[in-house]
XYZ file of C-alpha atoms in Angstrom:
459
model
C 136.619 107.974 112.973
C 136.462 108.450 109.289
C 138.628 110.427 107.363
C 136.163 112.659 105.896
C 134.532 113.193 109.878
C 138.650 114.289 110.998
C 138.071 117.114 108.531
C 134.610 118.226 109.284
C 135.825 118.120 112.678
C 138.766 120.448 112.525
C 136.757 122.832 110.570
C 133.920 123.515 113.384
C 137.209 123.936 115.636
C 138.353 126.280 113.197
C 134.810 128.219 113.166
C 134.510 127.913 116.988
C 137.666 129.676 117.304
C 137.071 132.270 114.833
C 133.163 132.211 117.777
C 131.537 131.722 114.434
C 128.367 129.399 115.343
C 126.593 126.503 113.241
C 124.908 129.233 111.371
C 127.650 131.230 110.372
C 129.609 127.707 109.087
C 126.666 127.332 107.298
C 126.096 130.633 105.580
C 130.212 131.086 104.803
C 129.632 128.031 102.912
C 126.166 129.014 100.502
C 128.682 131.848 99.629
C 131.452 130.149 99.065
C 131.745 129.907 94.861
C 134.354 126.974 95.010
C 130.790 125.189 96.054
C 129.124 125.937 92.370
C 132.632 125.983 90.712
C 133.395 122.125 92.174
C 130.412 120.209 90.657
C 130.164 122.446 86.962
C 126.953 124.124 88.012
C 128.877 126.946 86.438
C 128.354 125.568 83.055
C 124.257 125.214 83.631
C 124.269 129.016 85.277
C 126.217 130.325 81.943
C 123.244 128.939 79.708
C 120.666 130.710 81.971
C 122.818 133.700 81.979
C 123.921 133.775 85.247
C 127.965 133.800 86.758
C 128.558 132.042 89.646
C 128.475 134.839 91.835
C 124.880 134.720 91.228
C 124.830 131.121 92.585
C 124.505 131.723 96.537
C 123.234 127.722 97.019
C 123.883 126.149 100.675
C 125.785 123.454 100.453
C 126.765 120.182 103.311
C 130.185 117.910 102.549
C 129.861 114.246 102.211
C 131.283 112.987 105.123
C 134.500 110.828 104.082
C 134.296 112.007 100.050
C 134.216 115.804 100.851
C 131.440 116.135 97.667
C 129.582 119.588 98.217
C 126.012 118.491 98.268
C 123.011 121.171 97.720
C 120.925 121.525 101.326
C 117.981 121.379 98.732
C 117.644 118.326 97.185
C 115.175 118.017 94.357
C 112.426 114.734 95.065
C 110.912 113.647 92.052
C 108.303 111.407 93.872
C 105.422 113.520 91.907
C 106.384 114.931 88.787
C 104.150 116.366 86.408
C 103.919 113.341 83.572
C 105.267 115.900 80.975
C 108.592 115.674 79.917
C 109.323 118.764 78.801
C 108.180 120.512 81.846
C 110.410 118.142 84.136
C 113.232 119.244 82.068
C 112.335 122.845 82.859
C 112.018 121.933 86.190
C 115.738 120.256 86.410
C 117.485 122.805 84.529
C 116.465 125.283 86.888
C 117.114 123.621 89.622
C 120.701 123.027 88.411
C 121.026 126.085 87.221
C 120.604 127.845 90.686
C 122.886 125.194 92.571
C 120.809 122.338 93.022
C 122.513 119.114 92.460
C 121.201 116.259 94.438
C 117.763 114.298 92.758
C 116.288 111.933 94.305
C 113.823 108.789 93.232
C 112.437 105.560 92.900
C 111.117 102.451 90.897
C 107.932 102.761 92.599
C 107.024 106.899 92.140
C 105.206 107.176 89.281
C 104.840 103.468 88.827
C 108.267 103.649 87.543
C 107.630 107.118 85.382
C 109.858 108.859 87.866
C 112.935 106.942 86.712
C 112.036 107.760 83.257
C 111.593 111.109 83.141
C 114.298 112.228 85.760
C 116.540 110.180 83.635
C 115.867 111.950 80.774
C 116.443 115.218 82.283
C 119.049 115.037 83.934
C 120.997 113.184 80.941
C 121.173 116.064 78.830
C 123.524 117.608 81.213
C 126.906 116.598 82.103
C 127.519 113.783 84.615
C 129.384 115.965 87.366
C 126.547 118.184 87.491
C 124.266 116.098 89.702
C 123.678 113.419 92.144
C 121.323 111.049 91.644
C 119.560 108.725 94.471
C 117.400 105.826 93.894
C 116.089 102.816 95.955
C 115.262 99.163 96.534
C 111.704 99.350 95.967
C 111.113 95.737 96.523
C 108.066 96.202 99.459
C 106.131 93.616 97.692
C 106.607 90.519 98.669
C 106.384 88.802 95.129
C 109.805 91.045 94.464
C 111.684 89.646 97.238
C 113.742 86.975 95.137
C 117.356 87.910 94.442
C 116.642 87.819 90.844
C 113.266 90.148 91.282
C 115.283 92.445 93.321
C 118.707 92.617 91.244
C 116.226 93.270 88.131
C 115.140 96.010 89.638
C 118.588 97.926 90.061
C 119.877 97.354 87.162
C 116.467 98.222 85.871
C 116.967 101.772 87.649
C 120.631 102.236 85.441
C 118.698 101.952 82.477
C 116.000 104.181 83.231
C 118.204 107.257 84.387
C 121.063 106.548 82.032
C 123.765 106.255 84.352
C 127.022 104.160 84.572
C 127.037 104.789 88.377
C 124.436 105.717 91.034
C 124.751 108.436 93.450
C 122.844 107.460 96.469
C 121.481 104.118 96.546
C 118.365 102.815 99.659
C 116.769 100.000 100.872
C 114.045 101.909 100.407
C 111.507 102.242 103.447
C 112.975 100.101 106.468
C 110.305 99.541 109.385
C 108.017 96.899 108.445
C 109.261 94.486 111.020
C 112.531 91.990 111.244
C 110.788 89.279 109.261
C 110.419 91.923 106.161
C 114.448 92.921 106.862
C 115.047 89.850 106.343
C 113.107 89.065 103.525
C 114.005 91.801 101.600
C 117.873 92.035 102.388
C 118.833 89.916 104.313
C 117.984 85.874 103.861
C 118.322 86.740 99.992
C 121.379 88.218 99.832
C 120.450 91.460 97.937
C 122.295 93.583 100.739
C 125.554 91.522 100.521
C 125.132 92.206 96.680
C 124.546 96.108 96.915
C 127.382 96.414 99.713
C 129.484 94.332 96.486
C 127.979 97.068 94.058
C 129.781 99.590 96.474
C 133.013 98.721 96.759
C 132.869 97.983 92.740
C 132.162 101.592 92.320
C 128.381 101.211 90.691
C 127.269 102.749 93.724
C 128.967 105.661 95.367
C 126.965 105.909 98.616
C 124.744 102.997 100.610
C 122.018 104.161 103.145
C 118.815 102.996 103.980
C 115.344 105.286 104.322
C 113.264 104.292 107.299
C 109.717 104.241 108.204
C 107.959 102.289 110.977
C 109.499 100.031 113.619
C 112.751 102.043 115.087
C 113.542 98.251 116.316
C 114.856 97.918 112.420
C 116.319 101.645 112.199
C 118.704 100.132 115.385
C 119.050 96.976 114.153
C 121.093 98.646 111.218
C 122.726 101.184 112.380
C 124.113 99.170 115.226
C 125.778 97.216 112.506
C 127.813 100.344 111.540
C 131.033 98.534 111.908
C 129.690 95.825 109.384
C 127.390 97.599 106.902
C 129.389 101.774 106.926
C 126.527 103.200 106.155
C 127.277 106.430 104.046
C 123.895 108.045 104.824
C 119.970 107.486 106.259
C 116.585 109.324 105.099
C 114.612 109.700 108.093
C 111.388 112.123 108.108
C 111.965 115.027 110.114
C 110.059 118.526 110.824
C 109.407 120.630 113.572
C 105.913 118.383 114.312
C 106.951 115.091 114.079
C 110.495 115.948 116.027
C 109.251 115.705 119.333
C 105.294 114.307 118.637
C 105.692 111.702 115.877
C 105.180 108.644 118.062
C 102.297 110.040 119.966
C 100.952 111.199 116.880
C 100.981 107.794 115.043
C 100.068 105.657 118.507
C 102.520 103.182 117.036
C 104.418 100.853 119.613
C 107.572 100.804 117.861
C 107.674 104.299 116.066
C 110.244 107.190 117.068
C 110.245 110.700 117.233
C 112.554 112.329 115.029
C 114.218 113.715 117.466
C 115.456 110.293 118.583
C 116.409 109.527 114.832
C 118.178 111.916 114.175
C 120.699 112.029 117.207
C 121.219 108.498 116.710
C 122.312 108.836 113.263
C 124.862 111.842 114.667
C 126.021 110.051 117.297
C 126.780 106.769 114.824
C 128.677 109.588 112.644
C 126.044 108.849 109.598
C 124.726 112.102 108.250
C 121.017 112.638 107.599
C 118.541 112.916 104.229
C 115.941 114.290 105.197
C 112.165 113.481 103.592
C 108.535 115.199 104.316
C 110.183 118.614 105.715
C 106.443 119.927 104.856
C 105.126 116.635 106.579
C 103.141 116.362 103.305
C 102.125 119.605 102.654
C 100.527 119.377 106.064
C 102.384 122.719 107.418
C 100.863 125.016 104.343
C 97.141 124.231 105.474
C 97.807 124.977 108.955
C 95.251 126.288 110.956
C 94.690 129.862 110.899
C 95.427 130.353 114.678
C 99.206 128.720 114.084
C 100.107 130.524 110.744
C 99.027 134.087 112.536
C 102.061 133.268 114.983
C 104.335 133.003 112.289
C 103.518 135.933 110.076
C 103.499 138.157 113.306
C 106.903 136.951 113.151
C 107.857 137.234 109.584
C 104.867 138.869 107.424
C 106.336 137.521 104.288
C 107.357 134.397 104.716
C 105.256 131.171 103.763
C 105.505 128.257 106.675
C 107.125 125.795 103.766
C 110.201 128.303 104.674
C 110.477 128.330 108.383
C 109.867 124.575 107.912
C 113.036 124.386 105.583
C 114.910 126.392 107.649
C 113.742 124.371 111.027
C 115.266 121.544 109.131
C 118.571 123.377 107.581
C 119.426 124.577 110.893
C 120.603 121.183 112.160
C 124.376 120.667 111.050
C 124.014 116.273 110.384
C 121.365 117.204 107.775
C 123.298 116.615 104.778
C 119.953 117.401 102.648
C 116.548 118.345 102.170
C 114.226 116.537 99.990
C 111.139 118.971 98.651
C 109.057 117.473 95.945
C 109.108 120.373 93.681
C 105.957 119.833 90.672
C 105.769 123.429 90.154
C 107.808 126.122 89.006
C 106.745 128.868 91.780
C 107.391 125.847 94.280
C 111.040 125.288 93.169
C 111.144 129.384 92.929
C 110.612 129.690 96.279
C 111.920 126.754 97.865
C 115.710 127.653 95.895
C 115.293 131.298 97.403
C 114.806 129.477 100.949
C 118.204 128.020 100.567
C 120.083 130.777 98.396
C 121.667 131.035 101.275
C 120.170 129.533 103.666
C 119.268 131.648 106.986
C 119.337 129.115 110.254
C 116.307 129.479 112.993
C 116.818 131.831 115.903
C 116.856 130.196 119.297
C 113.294 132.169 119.836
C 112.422 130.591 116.222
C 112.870 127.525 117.343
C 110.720 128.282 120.888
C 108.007 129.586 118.628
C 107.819 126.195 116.378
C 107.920 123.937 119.302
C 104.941 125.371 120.332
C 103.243 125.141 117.320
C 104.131 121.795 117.265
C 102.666 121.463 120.488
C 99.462 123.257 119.685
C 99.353 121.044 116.286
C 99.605 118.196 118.282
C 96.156 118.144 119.836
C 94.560 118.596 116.481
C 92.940 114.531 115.634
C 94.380 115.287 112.327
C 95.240 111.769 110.189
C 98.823 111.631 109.837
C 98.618 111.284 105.989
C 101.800 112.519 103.936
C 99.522 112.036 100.286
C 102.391 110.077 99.397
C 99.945 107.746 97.220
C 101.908 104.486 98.439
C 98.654 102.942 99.273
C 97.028 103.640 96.025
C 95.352 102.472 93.988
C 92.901 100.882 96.262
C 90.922 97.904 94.950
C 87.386 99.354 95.084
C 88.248 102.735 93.881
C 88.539 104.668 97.269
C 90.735 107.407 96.558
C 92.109 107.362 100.076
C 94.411 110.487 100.075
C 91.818 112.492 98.904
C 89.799 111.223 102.039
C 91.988 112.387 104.165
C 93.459 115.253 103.072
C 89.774 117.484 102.729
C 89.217 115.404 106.823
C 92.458 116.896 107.895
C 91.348 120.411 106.626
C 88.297 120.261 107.934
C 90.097 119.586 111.371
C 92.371 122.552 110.808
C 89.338 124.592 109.279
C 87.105 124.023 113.122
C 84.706 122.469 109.973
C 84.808 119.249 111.582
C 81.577 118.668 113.632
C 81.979 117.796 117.670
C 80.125 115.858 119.169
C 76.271 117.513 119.769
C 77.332 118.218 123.590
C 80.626 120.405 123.027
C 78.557 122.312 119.762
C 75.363 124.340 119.635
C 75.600 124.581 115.604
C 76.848 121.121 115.387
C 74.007 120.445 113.354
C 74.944 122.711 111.008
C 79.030 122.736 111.063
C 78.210 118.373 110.361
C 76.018 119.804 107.442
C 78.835 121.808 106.251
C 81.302 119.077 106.757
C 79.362 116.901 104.152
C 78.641 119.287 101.750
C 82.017 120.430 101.381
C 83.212 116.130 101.703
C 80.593 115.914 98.366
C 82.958 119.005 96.505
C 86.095 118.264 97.170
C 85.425 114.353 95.878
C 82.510 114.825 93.627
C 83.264 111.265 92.162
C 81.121 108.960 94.601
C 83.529 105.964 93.578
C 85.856 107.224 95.487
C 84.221 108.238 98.349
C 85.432 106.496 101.845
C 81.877 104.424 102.261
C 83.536 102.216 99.600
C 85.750 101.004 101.702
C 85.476 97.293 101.911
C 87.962 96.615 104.753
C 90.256 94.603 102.418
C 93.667 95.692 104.418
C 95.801 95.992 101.040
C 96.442 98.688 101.877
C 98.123 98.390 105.403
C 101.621 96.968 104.057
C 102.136 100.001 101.755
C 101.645 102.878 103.999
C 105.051 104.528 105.239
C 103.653 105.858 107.892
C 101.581 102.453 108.878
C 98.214 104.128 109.157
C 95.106 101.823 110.065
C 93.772 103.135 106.968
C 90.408 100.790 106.606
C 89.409 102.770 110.512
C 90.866 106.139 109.416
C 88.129 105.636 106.414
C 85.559 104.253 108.587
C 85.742 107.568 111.055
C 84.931 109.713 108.314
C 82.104 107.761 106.924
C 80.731 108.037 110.227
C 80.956 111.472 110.030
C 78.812 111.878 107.014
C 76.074 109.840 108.376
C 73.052 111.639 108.657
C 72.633 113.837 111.788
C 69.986 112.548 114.437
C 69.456 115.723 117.068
């Protein structure tokens, strides 16, 4: 066992005695100010006027280097493409605690690097963690010379001498892309180098896709000591993620997650919000919650589904807004863990949300841009609210005004994408887009359901 797991260890045996719970553990430590005091967040708070008393931040350890990490970690996969509003954005965040950022060559078509870089460089190095990844999914990239480019591309970019948290960045695509991309070219054996040389403080890997690769690795613990993994995890795709994608090889995150705990690897976690997906809920599931808790938006019992478990190390939000970052850094300031009845409520949601034949889109824009124009996030974002909306037409025998509720489907299809070059009926089966999506959608039949949809109604 590593050192750093001994004295997480001893201090749960120390809470358990005291019959303080996971929750408790966790709240002690978002009040604890040694947490703000330990990184120089102090320094950030003093130039917004605050102390840090008024810094109430949860914060995880680093298994094995005992670094406080903020619970809410900042993703910078969609920034807005104005630098002067991302540095808003960051010195907020820092300002109220938050200190781990996370990125990627391939957000923003390499703008993410930039501008987080630029940010976060005009405050002291202690005062953040910054992640970043192998981006190397394209084949053409695969070359150890392509690939080492690209990290030491990433350096420049964010102006660092070290990195943070360093990924193979999306895992799942099958053993033959492992290998391609890590393996047979001997990037990995490089990066694990990297490590040890100090350029990179923490290895992991994020997964998507086959769980046959997610074992692979992490059944190599001895070898590879992975410091962390990003795995997607909410209170939907926990226990109905492989149902919901009707993948062969996929997980729940439910598996995922105790796998990593059990290997002693603590958890990133990405898509809390499963895209955004949990704020355009259907009306039936969001009544549950606010009968619960009138005042309190689902992106927050989402974050705190996710907080609650004690291997989550942190939570990634993609934060492009200031009343987003407002109210996720509330959320977490300190964090309050789910009730057992919480949880009972969610997993019924989850349940309920389950038998929606919702797309399981994220909007994560990975497949974009598509050759002929479709803009295919679009597609299936306004198709998914239709679903939650009861817009979506049945079929003529389960609806008496299907006629109209189809009519309604296409007029509000010709709103919400009132450019026609992007519509799904462009679609010209090309499959480009199949080796980018995370989540491994058949895209090219997703698109081809809704332009059936729209067809012209025959009764």
């Amino acid at each position: 066992m590593m050192k750093g797991q001994d004295n997480d260890m001893s201090r749960r045996e120390f809470l358990r005695r005291l019959g303080m719970g996971a929750g408790s553990a966790m709240a002690l430590m978002a009040l604890e100010p040694l947490n703000a005091l330990a990184h120089g967040i102090t320094g950030a708070a003093e130039e917004a006027g605050m102390t840090a008393g008024d810094i109430h931040m949860t914060y995880r350890v680093q298994n094995g280097s005992g670094k406080q990490v903020s619970l809410l970690g900042f993703g910078m996969m969609r920034l807005p493409d104005d630098q002067d509003e991302v540095n808003r954005l960051v010195d907020y965040a820092i300002s109220h605690g938050v200190n781990y950022f996370d990125t990627a060559p391939m957000y923003m078509r390499g703008r993410s690097e930039v501008l987080t870089g630029n940010a976060l460089s005009r405050h002291p190095r202690e005062k953040y963690y910054v992640a970043t990844k192998m981006s190397n999914q394209n084949p053409r990239l695969w070359s150890f010379d392509d690939s080492k480019r690209m990290y030491e591309q990433s350096f420049e970019r964010l102006k660092v001498d070290y990195i943070d948290y360093y990924l193979l960045h999306s895992i799942g695509g099958g053993m033959e892309t492992l290998k391609g991309r890590f393996l047979d070219n001997g990037i990995l054996d490089f990066l694990l180098k990297e490590r040890e040389a100090g350029r990179i403080k923490h290895l992991g890997f994020s997964y998507h896709g086959d769980v046959r690769d997610f074992d692979w690795l992490l059944d190599r613990q001895d070898e590879y000591h992975w410091d962390f993994v990003q795995i997607q995890m909410n209170f939907l795709d926990w226990r109905h993620a492989s149902i919901r994608q009707g993948r062969r090889h996929d997980a729940d995150a439910e598996y995922l997650y105790n796998k990593c705990e059990k290997t002693g690897v603590q958890c990133v976690i990405m898509e809390p919000l499963r895209g955004g997906a949990f704020g355009r809920m259907a009306s039936e599931l969001t009544s549950q919650l606010t009968a619960v808790h009138p005042d309190d938006s689902t992106a927050r019992w989402a974050f705190r589904w996710v907080g609650s478990y004690p291997n989550v190390l942190t939570t990634l939000s993609g934060m492009n807004r200031m009343e987003h970052l407002e109210d996720n850094v509330e959320t977490f300031s300190p964090l309050k863990p789910c009730t057992e009845e919480e949880n009972t409520l969610l997993a019924k949601i989850a349940d309920q949300m389950a038998g929606f034949p919702t797309i399981p889109c994220t909007t994560c824009e990975y497949c974009m841009p598509c050759p002929y124009g479709v803009n295919i996030p679009a597609n299936f974002a306004y198709y998914n609210q239709a679903v939650n909306d009861h817009v979506l037409p049945l079929p003529a025998a389960e609806a008496a005004n299907y006629a109209e509720r189809k009519q309604q489907f296409v007029d509000g299809y010709r709103k919400a994408l009132s450019d026609e070059k992007t519509w799904a009926s462009r679609c010209q089966d090309c499959e480009v887009c199949l080796s980018k999506c995370p989540q491994q959608i058949r895209i090219p039949n997703q698109l081809a359901r809704i332009v059936e949809t729209l067809r012209p109604h025959r009764g």
